mmCIF file of C-alpha atoms in Angstrom:
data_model
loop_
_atom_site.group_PDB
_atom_site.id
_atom_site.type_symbol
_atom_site.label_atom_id
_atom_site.label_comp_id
_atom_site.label_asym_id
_atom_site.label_seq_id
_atom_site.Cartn_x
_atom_site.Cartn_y
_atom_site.Cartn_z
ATOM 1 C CA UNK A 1 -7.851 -6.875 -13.993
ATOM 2 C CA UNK A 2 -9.496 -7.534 -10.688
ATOM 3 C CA UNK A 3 -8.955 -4.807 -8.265
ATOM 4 C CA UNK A 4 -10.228 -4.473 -4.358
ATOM 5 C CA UNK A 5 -9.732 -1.479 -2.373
ATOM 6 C CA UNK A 6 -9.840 -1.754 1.615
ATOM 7 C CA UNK A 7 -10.015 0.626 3.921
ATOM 8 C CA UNK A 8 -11.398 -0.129 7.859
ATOM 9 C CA UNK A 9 -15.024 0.184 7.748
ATOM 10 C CA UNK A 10 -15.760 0.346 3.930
ATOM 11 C CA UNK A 11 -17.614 3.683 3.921
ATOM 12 C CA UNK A 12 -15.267 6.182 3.354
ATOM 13 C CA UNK A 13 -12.026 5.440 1.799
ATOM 14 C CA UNK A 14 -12.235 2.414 0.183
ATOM 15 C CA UNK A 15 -15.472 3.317 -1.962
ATOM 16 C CA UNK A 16 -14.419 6.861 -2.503
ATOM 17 C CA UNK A 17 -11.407 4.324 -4.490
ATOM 18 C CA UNK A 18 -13.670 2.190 -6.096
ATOM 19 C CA UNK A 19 -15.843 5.450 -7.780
ATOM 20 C CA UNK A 20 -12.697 7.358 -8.638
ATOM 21 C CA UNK A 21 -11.070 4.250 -10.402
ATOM 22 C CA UNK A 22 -13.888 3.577 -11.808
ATOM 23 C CA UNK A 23 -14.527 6.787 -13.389
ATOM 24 C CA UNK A 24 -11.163 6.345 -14.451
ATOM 25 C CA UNK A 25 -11.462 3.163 -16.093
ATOM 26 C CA UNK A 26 -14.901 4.052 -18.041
ATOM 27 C CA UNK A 27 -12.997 7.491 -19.119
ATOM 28 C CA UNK A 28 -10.303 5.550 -20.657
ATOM 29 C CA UNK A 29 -12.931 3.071 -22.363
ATOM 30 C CA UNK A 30 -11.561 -0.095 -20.845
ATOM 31 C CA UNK A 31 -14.757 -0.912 -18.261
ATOM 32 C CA UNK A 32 -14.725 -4.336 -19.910
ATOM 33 C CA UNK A 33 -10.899 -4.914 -18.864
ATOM 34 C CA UNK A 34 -12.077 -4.551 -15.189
ATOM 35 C CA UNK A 35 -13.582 -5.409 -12.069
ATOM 36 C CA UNK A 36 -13.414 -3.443 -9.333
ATOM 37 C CA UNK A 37 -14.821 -3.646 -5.626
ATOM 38 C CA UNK A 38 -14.170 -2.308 -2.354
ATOM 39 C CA UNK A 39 -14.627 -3.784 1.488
ATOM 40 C CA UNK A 40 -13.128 -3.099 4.822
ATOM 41 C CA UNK A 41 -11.398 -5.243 7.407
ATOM 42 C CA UNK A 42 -13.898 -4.427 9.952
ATOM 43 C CA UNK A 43 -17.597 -5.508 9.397
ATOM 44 C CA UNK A 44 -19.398 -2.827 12.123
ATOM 45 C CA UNK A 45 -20.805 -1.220 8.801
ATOM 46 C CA UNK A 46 -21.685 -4.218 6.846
ATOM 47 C CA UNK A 47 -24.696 -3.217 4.352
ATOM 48 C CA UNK A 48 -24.441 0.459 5.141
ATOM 49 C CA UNK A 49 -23.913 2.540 2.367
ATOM 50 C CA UNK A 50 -20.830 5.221 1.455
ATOM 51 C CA UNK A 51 -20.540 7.909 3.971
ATOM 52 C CA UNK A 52 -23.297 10.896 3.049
ATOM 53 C CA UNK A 53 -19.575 13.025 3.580
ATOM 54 C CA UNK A 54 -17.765 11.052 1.145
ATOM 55 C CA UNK A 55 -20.637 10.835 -1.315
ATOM 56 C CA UNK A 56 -21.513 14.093 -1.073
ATOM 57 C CA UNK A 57 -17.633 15.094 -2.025
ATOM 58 C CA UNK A 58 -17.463 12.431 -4.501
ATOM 59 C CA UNK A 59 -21.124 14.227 -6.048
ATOM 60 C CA UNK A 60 -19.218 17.526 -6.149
ATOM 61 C CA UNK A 61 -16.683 16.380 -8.219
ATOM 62 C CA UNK A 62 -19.173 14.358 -10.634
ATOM 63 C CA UNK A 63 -18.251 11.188 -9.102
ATOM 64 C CA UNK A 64 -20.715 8.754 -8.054
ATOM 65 C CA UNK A 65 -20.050 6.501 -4.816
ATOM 66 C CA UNK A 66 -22.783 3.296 -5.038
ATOM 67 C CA UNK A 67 -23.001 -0.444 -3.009
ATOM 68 C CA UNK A 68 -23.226 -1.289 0.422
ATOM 69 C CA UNK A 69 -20.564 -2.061 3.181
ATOM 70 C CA UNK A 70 -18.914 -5.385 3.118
ATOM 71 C CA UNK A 71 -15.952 -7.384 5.026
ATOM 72 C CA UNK A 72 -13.251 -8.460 3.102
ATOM 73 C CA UNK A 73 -12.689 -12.453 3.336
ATOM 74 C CA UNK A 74 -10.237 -14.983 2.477
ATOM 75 C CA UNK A 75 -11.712 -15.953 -0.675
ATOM 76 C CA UNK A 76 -11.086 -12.280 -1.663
ATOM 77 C CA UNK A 77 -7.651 -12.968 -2.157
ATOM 78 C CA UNK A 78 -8.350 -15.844 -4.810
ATOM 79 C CA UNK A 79 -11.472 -13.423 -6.783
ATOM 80 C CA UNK A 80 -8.959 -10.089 -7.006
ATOM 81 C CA UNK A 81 -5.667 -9.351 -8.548
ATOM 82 C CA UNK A 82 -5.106 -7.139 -6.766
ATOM 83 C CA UNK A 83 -5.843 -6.094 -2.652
ATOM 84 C CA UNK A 84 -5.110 -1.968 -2.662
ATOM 85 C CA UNK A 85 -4.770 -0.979 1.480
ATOM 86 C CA UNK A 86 -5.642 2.481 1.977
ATOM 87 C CA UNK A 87 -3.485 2.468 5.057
ATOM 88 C CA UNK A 88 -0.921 0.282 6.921
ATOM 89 C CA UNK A 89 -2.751 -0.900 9.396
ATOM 90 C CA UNK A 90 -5.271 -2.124 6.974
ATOM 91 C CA UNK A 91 -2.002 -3.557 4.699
ATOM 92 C CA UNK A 92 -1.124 -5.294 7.785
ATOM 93 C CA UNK A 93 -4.529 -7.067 8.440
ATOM 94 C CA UNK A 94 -4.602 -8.097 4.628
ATOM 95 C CA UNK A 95 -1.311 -9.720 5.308
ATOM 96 C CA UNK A 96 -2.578 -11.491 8.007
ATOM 97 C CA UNK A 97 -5.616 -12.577 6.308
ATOM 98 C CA UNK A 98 -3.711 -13.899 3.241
ATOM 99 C CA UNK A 99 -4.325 -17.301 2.930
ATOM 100 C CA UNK A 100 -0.031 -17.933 2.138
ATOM 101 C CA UNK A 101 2.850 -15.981 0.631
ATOM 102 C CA UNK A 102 1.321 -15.517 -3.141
ATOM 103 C CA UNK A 103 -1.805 -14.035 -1.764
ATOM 104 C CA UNK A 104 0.179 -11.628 0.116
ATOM 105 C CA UNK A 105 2.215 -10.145 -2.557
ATOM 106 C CA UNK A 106 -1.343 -8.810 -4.103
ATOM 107 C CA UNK A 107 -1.471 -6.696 -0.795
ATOM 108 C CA UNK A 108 -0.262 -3.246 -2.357
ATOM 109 C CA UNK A 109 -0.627 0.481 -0.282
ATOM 110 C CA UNK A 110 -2.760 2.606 -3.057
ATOM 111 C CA UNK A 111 -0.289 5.197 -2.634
ATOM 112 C CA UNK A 112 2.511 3.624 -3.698
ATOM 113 C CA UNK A 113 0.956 4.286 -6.995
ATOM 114 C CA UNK A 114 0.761 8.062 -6.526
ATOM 115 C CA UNK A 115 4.089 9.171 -9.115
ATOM 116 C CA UNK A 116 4.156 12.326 -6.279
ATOM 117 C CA UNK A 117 4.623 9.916 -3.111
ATOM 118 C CA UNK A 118 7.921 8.304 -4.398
ATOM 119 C CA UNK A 119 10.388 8.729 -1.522
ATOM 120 C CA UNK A 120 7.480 9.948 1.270
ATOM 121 C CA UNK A 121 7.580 7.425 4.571
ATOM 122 C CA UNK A 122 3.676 8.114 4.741
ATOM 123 C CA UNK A 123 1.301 6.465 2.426
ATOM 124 C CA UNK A 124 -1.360 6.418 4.129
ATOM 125 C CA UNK A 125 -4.591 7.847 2.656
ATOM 126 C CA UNK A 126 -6.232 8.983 6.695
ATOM 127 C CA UNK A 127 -8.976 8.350 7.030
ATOM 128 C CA UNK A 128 -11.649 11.445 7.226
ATOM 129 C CA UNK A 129 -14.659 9.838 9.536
ATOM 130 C CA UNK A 130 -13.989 12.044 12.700
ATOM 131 C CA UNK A 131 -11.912 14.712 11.046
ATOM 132 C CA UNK A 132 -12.921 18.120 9.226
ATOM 133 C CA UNK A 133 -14.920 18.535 6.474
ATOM 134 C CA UNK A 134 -12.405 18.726 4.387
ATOM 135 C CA UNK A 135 -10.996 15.694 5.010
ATOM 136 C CA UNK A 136 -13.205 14.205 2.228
ATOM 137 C CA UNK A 137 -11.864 16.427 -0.623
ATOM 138 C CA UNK A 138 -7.825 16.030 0.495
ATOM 139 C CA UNK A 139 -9.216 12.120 0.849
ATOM 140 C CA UNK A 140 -10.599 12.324 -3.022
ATOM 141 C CA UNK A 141 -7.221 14.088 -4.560
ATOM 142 C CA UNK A 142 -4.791 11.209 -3.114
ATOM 143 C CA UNK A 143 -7.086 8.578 -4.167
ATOM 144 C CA UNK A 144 -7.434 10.097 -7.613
ATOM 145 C CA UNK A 145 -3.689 10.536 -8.036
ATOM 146 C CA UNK A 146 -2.986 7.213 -7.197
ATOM 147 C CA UNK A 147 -5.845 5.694 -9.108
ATOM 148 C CA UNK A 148 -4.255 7.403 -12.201
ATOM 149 C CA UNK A 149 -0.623 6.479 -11.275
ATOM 150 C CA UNK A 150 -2.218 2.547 -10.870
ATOM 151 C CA UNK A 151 -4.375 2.850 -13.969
ATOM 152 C CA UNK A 152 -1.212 3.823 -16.284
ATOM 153 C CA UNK A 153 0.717 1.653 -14.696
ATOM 154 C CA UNK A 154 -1.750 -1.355 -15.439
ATOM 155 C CA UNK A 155 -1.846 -0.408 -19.023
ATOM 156 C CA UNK A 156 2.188 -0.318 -19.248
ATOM 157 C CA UNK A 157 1.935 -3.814 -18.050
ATOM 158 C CA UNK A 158 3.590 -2.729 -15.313
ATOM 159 C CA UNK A 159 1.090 -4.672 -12.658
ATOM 160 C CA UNK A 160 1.121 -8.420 -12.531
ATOM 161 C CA UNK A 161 -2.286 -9.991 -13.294
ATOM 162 C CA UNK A 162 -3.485 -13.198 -12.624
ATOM 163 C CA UNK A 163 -2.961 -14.079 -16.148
ATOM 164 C CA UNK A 164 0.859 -12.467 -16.123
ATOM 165 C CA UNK A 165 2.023 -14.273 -13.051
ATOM 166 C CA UNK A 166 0.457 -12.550 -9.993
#
């Protein structure tokens, strides 16, 4: 399974994703079974690295956030199973970017994962760059829910794949 998360600028949301799922993924033993990346549909931060906020509440919670800052492209939609938006707006853009109607149905909200968001209007993880300080940790326990709610539902078989008809 080949997963991308994508937030706006790729330093905040979308790795703070990537190191939770992982950490999920090497917990359950299955690191092999996966790939998983992050970018962002803006490229202002292109080769910076996580937000020192969001790595330093990823660090609290033993969770490490690595890489540098990247733009999601076209030819993302052909290398990833799935495209997880950490927001409308960025689902929306992802849309947009998709290449034809295929491509677009990998274009999921993370949320929709999250077995406590069934029925909520919002699923939007917000994003924490100009809020409080605490923005980081409410940011970490959505994306962890959700990465747990997508993880089990992966392993179900629940998730098309590229080799189930994706």
């Amino acid at each position: 399974m080949r997963l991308l998360f994508v937030c706006l600028g790729n330093i905040c949301r979308s790795p703070t994703a990537e190191g939770v799922m992982r950490a999920l993924v090497a917990d359950a033993g299955l690191e092999d079974d996966f790939f998983i990346d992050s970018a962002g549909t803006g490229g202002w931060h292109v080769g910076s690295p996580p937000d020192r906020r969001a790595a330093a509440a990823a660090r609290a919670r033993g969770l490490v956030l690595e890489g540098a800052a990247r733009q999601v492209g076209v030819e993302d939609f052909l290398d990833f199973d799935l495209l997880m938006a950490m927001d409308s707006e960025n689902g929306r853009e992802l849309r947009r970017l998709a290449p034809d109607e295929e491509q677009r149905a990998k274009v999921r909200l993370l949320r929709e994962f999250d077995p406590a968001s069934g029925g909520l209007e919002d699923l939007d993880v917000p994003d924490p760059y100009y809020g409080a300080e605490g923005g980081f940790e409410e940011v970490l326990d959505l994306v962890r829910a959700a990465c747990a709610g997508l993880l089990e539902e992966i392993r179900a078989g629940r998730v098309p794949t590229a080799s189930t008809g994706l």
